[in-house]
Structure formats: C-alpha cells, structure tokens
C-alpha cells in the first residue's frame, strides 16, 4: 500500500544523499546493458486506470556516471530546481520509460548498482513528472516537476519497487530535501528484468576434521 507523504520525503531525501550526492564513493561496477525492467503500479483506492493504465516498461541503455551525479547536485545547490532541470536537459538520453499506452519518454539520469544482499537496484530521477492514470500531469507538477522511481530485483529477475510521480528538490546547506506534490509513494509490484544479478555463490562446506 502507498505510504504517507512524510515517509516519501524521508525515503527520497535519503536516496538523494546516498546516490546523487556522493560521487567520491567511486565509479559503479560495469553493468550489462541494455536492461529492460517492467512492473505494475498499485492503483490508489477509488482511481481507475485511464489512458496510461498501471503498467510500465523501462529500458536502460547506459547508466549515469558519478561525474553527472555530482554536476546535478552542484546545479541544484547553485540555482535551485530551475538550474537542476536545465542541467538535466543537457544530459544525453540513457534510456526511456513507457507507462501504459502513452508514448515513451526519455530517461536522462538513472543509476544501477548491485547491492551487498545480492539484489540489483535501479534509481531513476526524471526531469519531468510522470503521468500515471490519465493524460494530464499530476496535480501540483508545476511546483513539483520531477519524478523518482526505485526498483529492486534478485537473481530470479523478480522484485518490487516504489514511485513518486511528482516531486520537488531543494538544497539546504549540505542537505538535499525532496517533497511530493501531496502524492503518496506508489508501490510497484511484479517487477521483472531481463538482466538480473548473478546468483550469490554458495558458501563452501566446512572441512571435515
């Protein structure tokens, strides 16, 4: 089920601090590309899927780099959301996302990493709000022009995730803050990918005394 707005802010602010802001952690490990991810979104109570429906497909041709991440943080801190969007507009497309029956839109910032627990994680930051259940932009998207998608999959190629369709970003001293446009975090289920991480190696049996 979707979680409250306050939780969305905490989750997404933490994601930015650990993924976008820290470029000193070193380059990401080489990833097999391209990757195809798909899934279904938990439709809020009382909402009927419209033109877009509740499914999506994400195709990633190349992951974004630490240098690009650091550049976006610098732009946000220097000039706020307008500068951040302008910086994102200068980035090359890294793939595209298609929600329901709407036309695919470019993805310009996406991070892909294998986690210590054996799962693969995708974090997508969109330079535009994502339309979900009809042709219109989410309410409040003028002041909250970004979107965030996080997906996980294990060695079986299956997993889950979450989405905020309309959000704003701000820099305050050394912290980054994200707020939703009054929208909850949407649960993503039935996530699949054609490029799952390798299955963890089984531990060797202890030697017989």
Coordinates of C-alpha atoms in Angstrom, one line a residue:
X1 CA 0.0 0.0 0.0
X2 CA 1.2 3.6 -0.6
X3 CA 2.9 5.2 2.4
X4 CA 2.2 8.7 3.7
X5 CA 3.7 11.9 2.2
X6 CA 6.1 12.4 5.2
X7 CA 7.6 9.0 4.6
X8 CA 8.1 9.8 0.9
X9 CA 10.1 12.8 1.8
X10 CA 12.3 10.9 4.2
X11 CA 12.8 8.0 1.8
X12 CA 13.7 10.1 -1.2
X13 CA 15.9 12.6 0.7
X14 CA 17.9 9.6 1.9
X15 CA 18.1 8.3 -1.6
X16 CA 19.5 11.5 -3.0
X17 CA 22.0 11.8 -0.2
X18 CA 23.4 8.3 -0.7
X19 CA 23.2 8.1 -4.5
X20 CA 23.3 11.5 -6.1
X21 CA 25.4 13.5 -3.7
X22 CA 28.2 11.1 -3.0
X23 CA 30.4 10.9 -6.1
X24 CA 33.5 10.2 -4.1
X25 CA 32.4 6.6 -3.4
X26 CA 34.0 5.5 -6.7
X27 CA 32.6 4.5 -10.1
X28 CA 29.9 2.0 -10.4
X29 CA 30.8 -1.5 -11.4
X30 CA 30.4 -2.4 -15.0
X31 CA 26.8 -3.3 -15.7
X32 CA 25.5 -5.5 -18.6
X33 CA 23.5 -3.2 -20.9
X34 CA 20.9 -2.7 -22.2
X35 CA 18.4 -3.7 -19.5
X36 CA 14.7 -4.0 -19.6
X37 CA 12.6 -3.6 -16.5
X38 CA 8.8 -3.8 -16.2
X39 CA 6.2 -3.9 -13.4
X40 CA 2.7 -2.8 -12.2
X41 CA 1.8 0.1 -10.0
X42 CA -0.6 -0.1 -7.0
X43 CA -3.6 1.9 -8.1
X44 CA -4.8 4.1 -5.3
X45 CA -8.3 3.4 -3.9
X46 CA -11.0 5.0 -5.9
X47 CA -8.9 5.5 -9.0
X48 CA -9.5 3.7 -12.3
X49 CA -6.6 3.3 -14.7
X50 CA -7.1 5.6 -17.6
X51 CA -5.2 6.2 -20.8
X52 CA -1.9 5.3 -19.2
X53 CA -3.0 2.3 -17.1
X54 CA -1.0 0.8 -14.3
X55 CA 1.9 -0.9 -16.1
X56 CA 5.3 0.4 -17.2
X57 CA 8.4 -0.6 -19.2
X58 CA 11.8 0.9 -18.6
X59 CA 14.7 0.4 -21.0
X60 CA 18.2 1.4 -19.9
X61 CA 20.9 1.7 -22.5
X62 CA 23.6 3.1 -20.2
X63 CA 23.8 4.1 -16.6
X64 CA 24.6 7.6 -15.5
X65 CA 28.0 8.4 -14.1
X66 CA 29.3 9.8 -10.8
X67 CA 30.5 12.9 -12.6
X68 CA 27.0 13.5 -14.0
X69 CA 25.6 13.0 -10.5
X70 CA 28.0 15.5 -8.9
X71 CA 27.1 18.0 -11.7
X72 CA 23.4 17.8 -10.9
X73 CA 24.0 18.3 -7.2
X74 CA 26.2 21.4 -7.9
X75 CA 23.5 22.8 -10.2
X76 CA 20.7 22.3 -7.6
X77 CA 22.7 23.9 -4.9
X78 CA 23.7 26.8 -7.1
X79 CA 20.4 27.6 -8.8
X80 CA 17.6 25.5 -7.3
X81 CA 15.1 23.5 -9.3
X82 CA 15.4 25.6 -12.4
X83 CA 19.1 25.1 -12.7
X84 CA 18.8 21.4 -12.0
X85 CA 16.2 20.9 -14.7
X86 CA 18.4 22.9 -17.1
X87 CA 21.4 20.7 -16.3
X88 CA 19.3 17.6 -16.8
X89 CA 18.1 18.8 -20.2
X90 CA 21.8 18.9 -21.2
X91 CA 22.3 15.2 -20.4
X92 CA 22.1 12.6 -23.1
X93 CA 19.3 10.1 -23.0
X94 CA 20.2 6.9 -21.0
X95 CA 17.0 5.1 -22.0
X96 CA 13.3 5.5 -21.9
X97 CA 10.2 4.8 -19.9
X98 CA 6.7 3.9 -21.2
X99 CA 3.7 4.0 -18.9
X100 CA 0.6 2.2 -20.1
X101 CA -0.5 3.4 -23.6
X102 CA 1.4 6.8 -23.5
X103 CA 4.4 7.4 -25.7
X104 CA 7.8 6.6 -24.3
X105 CA 9.7 9.5 -22.8
X106 CA 13.5 9.8 -22.4
X107 CA 15.3 8.9 -19.2
X108 CA 18.4 11.2 -18.7
X109 CA 19.5 10.2 -15.2
X110 CA 19.5 6.6 -13.9
X111 CA 21.7 4.7 -11.5
X112 CA 22.1 0.9 -11.5
X113 CA 24.1 -0.9 -8.8
X114 CA 24.4 -4.4 -7.3
X115 CA 23.8 -4.4 -3.5
X116 CA 25.6 -6.5 -0.9
X117 CA 22.4 -8.5 -0.3
X118 CA 22.6 -9.8 -3.9
X119 CA 19.9 -7.7 -5.3
X120 CA 20.2 -5.2 -8.2
X121 CA 18.8 -1.7 -7.7
X122 CA 17.7 0.9 -10.2
X123 CA 17.1 4.5 -9.2
X124 CA 15.7 6.8 -11.8
X125 CA 15.4 10.6 -11.5
X126 CA 13.1 12.1 -14.1
X127 CA 13.3 15.7 -15.3
X128 CA 9.5 15.7 -15.7
X129 CA 6.6 14.5 -13.6
X130 CA 5.2 11.1 -14.8
X131 CA 1.6 10.8 -15.9
X132 CA 0.0 7.7 -14.3
X133 CA -3.8 7.3 -14.6
X134 CA -4.8 9.7 -17.3
X135 CA -3.3 12.1 -19.9
X136 CA -2.9 15.0 -17.6
X137 CA 0.1 15.9 -15.5
X138 CA -0.1 15.1 -11.7
X139 CA -1.7 17.8 -9.6
X140 CA 0.9 20.3 -8.4
X141 CA 3.5 19.2 -11.0
X142 CA 4.4 22.8 -11.9
X143 CA 5.9 23.3 -8.5
X144 CA 7.0 19.6 -8.2
X145 CA 8.4 18.9 -11.7
X146 CA 10.5 15.8 -11.0
X147 CA 9.8 12.1 -10.5
X148 CA 11.6 9.3 -8.8
X149 CA 11.4 5.5 -9.4
X150 CA 13.3 2.9 -7.4
X151 CA 13.3 -0.8 -8.4
X152 CA 14.9 -3.9 -7.0
X153 CA 15.3 -7.4 -8.4
X154 CA 17.1 -10.6 -7.2
X155 CA 18.8 -13.3 -9.1
X156 CA 15.4 -14.7 -10.3
X157 CA 14.9 -11.4 -12.2
X158 CA 11.9 -10.6 -10.0
X159 CA 11.3 -7.9 -7.3
X160 CA 9.5 -4.8 -6.3
X161 CA 9.8 -1.0 -6.1
X162 CA 8.3 2.4 -5.5
X163 CA 7.4 5.6 -7.4
X164 CA 6.8 9.2 -6.7
X165 CA 5.2 10.7 -9.8
X166 CA 5.6 14.4 -8.9
X167 CA 8.2 15.9 -6.6
X168 CA 10.3 18.9 -5.9
X169 CA 14.0 19.2 -4.9
X170 CA 15.8 21.8 -2.8
X171 CA 19.3 22.2 -1.4
X172 CA 19.8 23.5 2.2
X173 CA 23.4 23.8 3.3
X174 CA 24.8 20.3 2.9
X175 CA 21.4 18.6 2.8
X176 CA 19.1 17.8 0.0
X177 CA 15.3 17.7 0.5
X178 CA 12.6 16.3 -1.6
X179 CA 8.9 16.9 -1.3
X180 CA 6.0 15.3 -3.1
X181 CA 3.1 17.2 -4.6
X182 CA 0.8 15.7 -1.9
X183 CA 1.1 12.4 -3.6
X184 CA 1.9 9.1 -1.8
X185 CA 4.7 6.8 -2.7
X186 CA 3.2 4.3 -5.1
X187 CA 4.0 0.6 -4.6
X188 CA 5.5 -1.2 -7.6
X189 CA 4.9 -5.0 -7.7
X190 CA 5.5 -7.8 -10.3
X191 CA 8.9 -6.2 -11.2
X192 CA 10.9 -8.2 -13.7
X193 CA 14.2 -7.6 -15.5
X194 CA 15.9 -9.4 -18.3
X195 CA 19.3 -8.6 -16.7
X196 CA 19.1 -9.9 -13.1
X197 CA 22.2 -10.0 -10.9
X198 CA 24.2 -13.2 -10.6
X199 CA 23.1 -15.7 -8.0
X200 CA 25.1 -15.4 -4.8
X201 CA 27.8 -18.1 -4.6
X202 CA 27.0 -20.7 -2.0
X203 CA 29.4 -20.9 0.9
X204 CA 31.8 -23.8 0.8
X205 CA 31.1 -26.6 3.2
X206 CA 33.4 -26.6 6.2
X207 CA 36.3 -29.0 6.1
X208 CA 35.8 -32.3 7.8
X209 CA 38.1 -32.6 10.9

